[in-house]
Amino acid sequence: FFRFVHMADPAQSPLLPSESCSTTRSKFGAAASFCIVALAIICAVALPGPRESAVALFAAPVDVLTTHVRAVAAQLVPKARGARPAAYASGPDPAAEPPMPPPDHNRAGATLALSLSGAAVLGLAPQWIFVSPWSWSVGSLMPVAFLAMAPLTFLQEASGAENIGYSKFAKADVPTIPSRWGMFCLYFPAVFMWPLVSALVPGPSLMYYSLCGALLSGHFIKRCLEVLFVHRYSGQIEVQATVSISAVYTVEAAALAYVARTAVPADMALAYSTLQPVAILGLMMYTVGLLGNAYHHWLLATLRSDGDTKYRVPQGGLFPWIACPHYFFELIEWFGFALVYHHLLAFALALQMTGYLSGRATATVNWYRQKEIPIPSEWKRIIPFLY
């Protein structure tokens, strides 16, 4: 179905006659894009801060919607008048409007795939997302906090109002430390949170707890190893950023461990000891995200030699299409972990990371433009063909 929508040549479709294929595909693109445009309107009304920042996340589907609606109209209106579509007319019509450019089927297909995936998530969520009964506990309060942070961190980073001070956004007029040691301190404390909480809060020895703990600690161990042996650093990181981000990661890891021990029902944890299909899907997503993130970090590391401080547009992998593919794969990793973890807390955390990394990717593209560094004309920020 995605391949059908993605096709550039209607005549290649085995599903519909060539004359009706383009119209049908445009209808699909318009309907799928309309769902995301509706979310853009809700964000523009409900979220605080600059309206253009709230809508920016959904800007690409708006373009796709406009293109496909006009494409449908251009083909259906002549049929209603008893004429052949303009695309099949023998010659130009002087009274007709200038021909529309062909729809961007890459973006249309990606938008449709994202919309269908979102619909599937909403339809299946009650079956594999456990929500703790409301109480003044970590299992109830932390998901609310993460969900509230998602739009706020996006707007903070995307608007450039207060970018967190590491990498190219570190300020020179505040206390800083070398980037390698600062970044190591971001991740190192979180490595020990799951084993520590598991020791302090006893529970049954089940595969569910061991698997979730291995995935979470493995993420932070991998980041520590990359900091020490892969990344090439040429700048500083703000002390405040080091302390605040390290505290956030530590609290998140501790909360995930505590909720798994106290809020996840024992029967659900026991069922997951047999590795249900959803958990297998989560493991696959986690693995793809982990390896994809590591690969693009390696590409970034090979971009410069020791002592080189010049910024360049990265090459290889998904860099020709998006500015931050390492963020894209990290989100796949977090959502894969959420499928294994099964509790609303992990999905709320994945959404919070989506808001933050999407805003950070937006700030990265804006920084390239401010520095007048040439970037690909069709470059997206974090999601191929969409945003």
Coordinates of C-alpha atoms in Angstrom, one line a residue:
F1 CA 0.0 0.0 0.0
F2 CA 2.8 2.4 0.8
R3 CA 4.6 1.4 -2.4
F4 CA 1.5 2.2 -4.4
V5 CA 1.2 5.7 -2.9
H6 CA 4.9 6.2 -3.3
M7 CA 5.0 5.5 -7.0
A8 CA 6.0 8.4 -9.2
D9 CA 4.5 6.9 -12.4
P10 CA 0.8 6.0 -12.2
A11 CA 1.1 3.7 -15.1
Q12 CA 3.3 1.3 -13.0
S13 CA 0.5 0.7 -10.5
P14 CA -0.9 -2.8 -10.7
L15 CA -3.9 -1.8 -8.6
L16 CA -5.7 0.8 -10.6
P17 CA -6.0 1.9 -14.2
S18 CA -3.5 4.5 -15.0
E19 CA -6.0 7.3 -15.6
S20 CA -7.6 6.9 -12.1
C21 CA -4.5 6.0 -10.2
S22 CA -3.1 9.5 -9.9
T23 CA -6.5 10.9 -8.7
T24 CA -6.9 8.1 -6.2
R25 CA -3.3 8.5 -4.9
S26 CA -3.9 12.2 -4.5
K27 CA -7.0 11.5 -2.5
F28 CA -5.0 9.3 -0.1
G29 CA -2.3 11.9 0.3
A30 CA -4.9 14.6 1.0
A31 CA -6.8 12.5 3.5
A32 CA -3.6 11.4 5.4
S33 CA -2.2 14.9 5.4
F34 CA -5.5 16.4 6.7
C35 CA -5.2 14.4 9.9
I36 CA -1.8 16.0 10.6
V37 CA -3.0 19.5 9.6
A38 CA -5.7 19.1 12.2
L39 CA -3.0 18.5 14.8
A40 CA -1.2 21.6 13.6
I41 CA -4.3 23.7 14.2
I42 CA -4.8 22.2 17.7
C43 CA -1.2 23.0 18.5
A44 CA -1.4 26.5 17.2
V45 CA -4.4 27.2 19.4
A46 CA -3.5 25.2 22.6
L47 CA 0.3 25.6 23.0
P48 CA 1.9 28.7 24.5
G49 CA 4.6 30.6 22.7
P50 CA 5.1 31.6 19.1
R51 CA 2.4 30.1 16.8
E52 CA 4.8 29.6 14.0
S53 CA 7.0 27.4 16.2
A54 CA 4.0 25.3 17.1
V55 CA 3.0 24.8 13.5
A56 CA 6.5 24.2 12.2
L57 CA 6.5 20.5 13.2
F58 CA 3.6 20.0 10.8
A59 CA 4.6 22.4 8.0
A60 CA 5.5 19.7 5.5
P61 CA 2.1 17.9 5.6
V62 CA 0.4 21.3 5.0
D63 CA 2.3 21.6 1.7
V64 CA 1.4 18.1 0.8
L65 CA -2.3 18.6 1.5
T66 CA -2.4 21.8 -0.6
T67 CA -0.7 20.1 -3.6
H68 CA -2.8 17.0 -3.5
V69 CA -6.2 18.8 -3.1
R70 CA -5.4 21.0 -6.1
A71 CA -4.2 17.9 -8.0
V72 CA -7.5 16.1 -7.3
A73 CA -9.5 19.2 -8.4
A74 CA -7.5 19.5 -11.6
Q75 CA -8.4 16.0 -12.6
L76 CA -12.0 15.7 -11.3
V77 CA -13.4 19.0 -12.5
P78 CA -12.8 18.4 -16.3
K79 CA -14.4 15.0 -15.9
A80 CA -17.5 16.6 -14.5
R81 CA -17.7 18.8 -17.6
G82 CA -17.4 15.8 -19.9
A83 CA -13.8 16.6 -20.9
R84 CA -10.7 14.5 -20.4
P85 CA -8.3 15.5 -17.6
A86 CA -5.7 18.1 -18.5
A87 CA -3.0 15.6 -18.0
Y88 CA -4.4 13.5 -20.9
A89 CA -5.5 16.4 -23.2
S90 CA -4.1 16.4 -26.7
G91 CA -3.0 20.0 -26.5
P92 CA -2.8 23.0 -24.0
D93 CA -6.0 24.8 -23.1
P94 CA -5.3 28.6 -23.3
A95 CA -8.0 29.3 -20.7
A96 CA -6.8 26.8 -18.3
E97 CA -4.7 27.7 -15.2
P98 CA -0.9 27.1 -15.3
P99 CA -0.3 23.4 -14.8
M100 CA 0.4 22.4 -11.2
P101 CA 3.7 20.8 -10.4
P102 CA 3.5 17.1 -9.7
P103 CA 2.9 16.1 -6.1
D104 CA 5.9 15.2 -4.0
H105 CA 5.2 11.5 -3.7
N106 CA 8.1 11.0 -1.3
R107 CA 6.5 13.3 1.2
A108 CA 3.0 12.1 0.4
G109 CA 4.0 8.5 1.0
A110 CA 5.9 9.3 4.2
T111 CA 3.0 11.3 5.4
L112 CA 0.6 8.5 4.7
A113 CA 2.8 5.9 6.4
L114 CA 3.1 8.2 9.5
S115 CA -0.6 8.8 9.6
L116 CA -1.5 5.1 9.3
S117 CA 1.1 4.2 12.0
G118 CA -0.4 6.8 14.3
A119 CA -3.9 5.4 13.7
A120 CA -2.6 1.9 14.4
V121 CA -0.9 3.1 17.6
L122 CA -4.1 4.8 18.8
G123 CA -6.2 1.8 17.9
L124 CA -3.9 -0.8 19.6
A125 CA -2.7 1.3 22.5
P126 CA -5.2 -0.1 25.1
Q127 CA -3.9 -3.6 24.4
W128 CA -0.2 -3.1 25.1
I129 CA 0.1 0.2 27.1
F130 CA -0.5 -0.3 30.8
V131 CA -1.7 2.9 32.6
S132 CA -1.4 2.9 36.4
P133 CA -4.6 3.8 38.2
W134 CA -4.4 7.5 39.2
S135 CA -2.6 8.3 42.4
W136 CA 0.0 10.7 43.7
S137 CA 2.7 8.2 42.8
V138 CA 5.7 8.2 40.5
G139 CA 3.8 5.9 38.0
S140 CA 1.0 8.6 37.6
L141 CA 2.9 11.8 38.0
M142 CA 6.0 11.2 35.9
P143 CA 4.0 10.5 32.6
V144 CA 2.2 13.7 33.1
A145 CA 5.4 15.6 33.6
F146 CA 7.1 14.1 30.5
L147 CA 4.0 14.8 28.3
A148 CA 4.0 18.4 29.5
M149 CA 7.7 18.8 28.8
A150 CA 7.4 17.6 25.2
P151 CA 5.9 20.8 23.6
L152 CA 7.8 23.0 26.0
T153 CA 11.2 21.6 25.2
F154 CA 10.4 21.7 21.4
L155 CA 9.5 25.3 21.5
Q156 CA 12.5 26.2 23.7
E157 CA 15.0 24.6 21.3
A158 CA 13.2 25.3 18.0
S159 CA 12.7 29.0 18.7
G160 CA 16.4 29.4 19.8
A161 CA 15.2 31.2 22.9
E162 CA 17.4 29.1 25.3
N163 CA 19.2 26.3 23.6
I164 CA 20.9 23.9 26.0
G165 CA 24.6 24.7 26.1
Y166 CA 26.5 21.9 24.5
S167 CA 28.1 21.3 21.1
K168 CA 27.7 24.3 18.8
F169 CA 25.2 26.0 21.2
A170 CA 27.6 26.3 24.2
K171 CA 28.2 29.9 25.3
A172 CA 31.6 31.3 26.0
D173 CA 30.7 33.7 28.7
V174 CA 29.5 31.1 31.3
P175 CA 31.4 28.4 33.2
T176 CA 32.3 25.5 31.0
I177 CA 34.3 22.2 31.1
P178 CA 35.8 20.1 28.3
S179 CA 33.1 18.5 26.2
R180 CA 34.4 14.9 26.5
W181 CA 34.2 14.9 30.3
G182 CA 31.0 16.9 30.5
M183 CA 29.2 14.5 28.1
F184 CA 30.5 11.5 29.9
C185 CA 29.0 12.9 33.1
L186 CA 25.7 13.2 31.4
Y187 CA 25.3 9.5 30.9
F188 CA 27.4 7.8 33.5
P189 CA 25.2 8.1 36.6
A190 CA 22.2 6.8 34.8
V191 CA 24.0 3.5 34.0
F192 CA 23.7 2.4 37.6
M193 CA 20.1 3.5 38.4
W194 CA 18.3 0.3 37.3
P195 CA 20.6 -2.0 39.3
L196 CA 20.5 0.3 42.3
V197 CA 16.7 0.6 42.4
S198 CA 16.3 -3.1 41.8
A199 CA 18.5 -3.7 44.9
L200 CA 16.6 -1.3 47.0
V201 CA 13.1 -2.4 45.8
P202 CA 13.1 -6.2 45.8
G203 CA 10.9 -8.0 43.4
P204 CA 10.5 -11.3 41.6
S205 CA 13.3 -12.3 39.2
L206 CA 11.6 -12.3 35.8
M207 CA 12.8 -11.8 32.3
Y208 CA 10.7 -8.6 32.0
Y209 CA 12.8 -6.7 34.6
S210 CA 16.1 -8.1 33.4
L211 CA 15.3 -7.3 29.8
C212 CA 14.1 -3.7 30.5
G213 CA 17.1 -3.1 32.7
A214 CA 19.5 -4.4 30.1
L215 CA 18.0 -2.2 27.4
L216 CA 18.0 1.0 29.5
S217 CA 21.5 0.5 31.0
G218 CA 22.7 -0.6 27.6
H219 CA 21.6 2.7 26.0
F220 CA 23.6 4.7 28.5
I221 CA 26.6 2.4 28.4
K222 CA 26.8 2.7 24.7
R223 CA 26.6 6.5 25.0
C224 CA 29.5 6.5 27.5
L225 CA 31.6 4.3 25.2
E226 CA 30.9 6.7 22.3
V227 CA 32.0 9.7 24.3
L228 CA 35.3 8.0 25.3
F229 CA 36.2 6.3 22.0
V230 CA 34.2 7.6 19.0
H231 CA 33.3 11.3 19.2
R232 CA 35.8 14.0 18.4
Y233 CA 35.3 17.1 20.5
S234 CA 36.7 20.6 19.8
G235 CA 34.7 22.7 22.2
Q236 CA 33.3 23.1 25.7
I237 CA 30.0 22.2 27.5
E238 CA 28.4 24.5 30.0
V239 CA 28.6 23.3 33.6
Q240 CA 24.9 24.1 34.1
A241 CA 23.9 22.0 31.1
T242 CA 26.1 19.1 32.4
V243 CA 24.5 19.2 35.8
S244 CA 20.9 19.6 34.6
I245 CA 20.9 17.0 31.8
S246 CA 22.7 14.5 34.0
A247 CA 20.1 15.0 36.7
V248 CA 17.3 14.5 34.2
Y249 CA 18.7 11.3 32.8
T250 CA 19.4 10.0 36.3
V251 CA 15.8 10.7 37.5
E252 CA 14.4 9.2 34.3
A253 CA 16.3 6.0 34.7
A254 CA 15.5 5.7 38.4
A255 CA 11.8 6.4 37.7
L256 CA 11.6 3.7 35.0
A257 CA 13.3 1.2 37.3
Y258 CA 11.0 2.1 40.2
V259 CA 7.8 2.0 38.2
A260 CA 8.7 -1.3 36.7
R261 CA 9.1 -2.7 40.2
T262 CA 6.1 -1.1 41.8
A263 CA 3.5 -0.2 39.2
V264 CA 3.7 -2.9 36.5
P265 CA 1.4 -5.8 37.5
A266 CA 3.1 -9.1 38.2
D267 CA 0.9 -11.0 35.8
M268 CA 1.9 -8.7 33.0
A269 CA 5.5 -8.9 33.8
L270 CA 5.2 -12.7 34.0
A271 CA 3.5 -12.8 30.6
Y272 CA 6.3 -10.8 29.1
S273 CA 8.8 -13.4 30.3
T274 CA 7.6 -15.4 27.3
L275 CA 8.5 -12.5 24.9
Q276 CA 5.1 -11.5 23.4
P277 CA 5.0 -10.3 19.7
V278 CA 4.9 -6.7 20.8
A279 CA 8.0 -7.1 22.9
I280 CA 9.8 -8.7 19.9
L281 CA 8.8 -5.8 17.7
G282 CA 10.2 -3.5 20.4
L283 CA 13.4 -5.4 20.5
M284 CA 13.8 -5.1 16.8
M285 CA 13.1 -1.3 16.8
Y286 CA 15.5 -0.9 19.7
T287 CA 18.2 -2.7 17.9
V288 CA 17.7 -0.8 14.6
G289 CA 17.7 2.5 16.5
L290 CA 20.8 1.6 18.5
L291 CA 22.8 0.6 15.5
G292 CA 21.5 3.4 13.3
N293 CA 22.4 5.9 16.0
A294 CA 25.9 4.5 16.5
Y295 CA 26.5 4.4 12.7
H296 CA 25.7 8.1 12.2
H297 CA 27.7 9.0 15.3
W298 CA 30.6 7.3 13.6
L299 CA 30.0 9.3 10.4
L300 CA 30.1 12.5 12.4
A301 CA 33.3 11.4 14.1
T302 CA 35.0 10.7 10.8
L303 CA 34.0 14.1 9.5
R304 CA 36.9 15.9 11.2
S305 CA 40.5 15.0 12.1
D306 CA 42.1 15.7 15.5
G307 CA 42.4 19.5 16.1
D308 CA 40.0 20.4 13.3
T309 CA 37.3 22.8 14.5
K310 CA 35.6 23.6 11.2
Y311 CA 31.9 22.6 10.8
R312 CA 30.9 20.8 7.6
V313 CA 27.7 19.3 6.3
P314 CA 27.9 15.5 7.1
Q315 CA 27.8 13.0 4.3
G316 CA 26.7 9.3 4.1
G317 CA 23.9 7.4 5.7
L318 CA 20.7 9.5 5.9
F319 CA 22.6 12.8 6.1
P320 CA 21.7 13.7 2.4
W321 CA 18.0 13.7 3.4
I322 CA 17.9 14.9 7.1
A323 CA 20.1 17.0 9.2
C324 CA 20.0 14.8 12.3
P325 CA 19.6 11.1 11.5
H326 CA 21.3 10.2 14.8
Y327 CA 18.3 11.8 16.5
F328 CA 15.9 10.0 14.2
F329 CA 17.3 6.6 15.1
E330 CA 17.5 7.5 18.8
L331 CA 13.7 8.1 18.7
I332 CA 13.2 4.7 17.1
E333 CA 15.3 3.2 19.9
W334 CA 13.2 4.9 22.6
F335 CA 9.9 3.9 21.1
G336 CA 11.2 0.3 20.8
F337 CA 12.1 0.4 24.5
A338 CA 8.6 1.6 25.3
L339 CA 7.1 -1.3 23.5
V340 CA 9.2 -3.7 25.7
Y341 CA 8.6 -1.7 28.9
H342 CA 4.8 -1.7 28.2
H343 CA 3.9 1.1 30.7
L344 CA 2.7 4.6 29.8
L345 CA 5.7 6.1 31.5
A346 CA 8.1 4.9 28.7
F347 CA 5.8 6.2 25.9
A348 CA 5.5 9.5 27.7
L349 CA 9.3 9.6 27.9
A350 CA 9.6 8.7 24.2
L351 CA 7.3 11.6 23.3
Q352 CA 9.2 14.0 25.5
M353 CA 12.4 13.0 23.7
T354 CA 10.6 13.5 20.4
G355 CA 9.8 17.1 21.3
Y356 CA 13.3 17.8 22.5
L357 CA 15.2 16.2 19.7
S358 CA 12.8 17.7 17.0
G359 CA 13.4 21.1 18.5
R360 CA 17.2 20.5 18.6
A361 CA 17.2 19.4 15.0
T362 CA 15.3 22.6 14.0
A363 CA 17.9 24.7 15.9
T364 CA 20.7 22.8 14.1
V365 CA 19.3 23.6 10.6
N366 CA 18.8 27.3 11.7
W367 CA 22.4 27.4 12.9
Y368 CA 23.7 26.1 9.5
R369 CA 21.7 28.9 7.8
Q370 CA 22.9 31.6 10.1
K371 CA 26.5 30.6 9.5
E372 CA 25.8 30.5 5.8
I373 CA 27.0 26.9 5.5
P374 CA 25.6 25.4 2.2
I375 CA 23.1 22.7 3.0
P376 CA 21.0 20.5 0.6
S377 CA 17.9 22.4 -0.7
E378 CA 15.5 19.5 0.2
W379 CA 17.1 18.9 3.6
K380 CA 14.6 17.9 6.4
R381 CA 15.4 18.2 10.1
I382 CA 14.8 14.8 11.7
I383 CA 12.1 12.8 9.8
P384 CA 12.9 11.9 6.2
F385 CA 10.6 13.7 3.6
L386 CA 8.4 15.2 6.4
Y387 CA 10.1 17.4 9.0

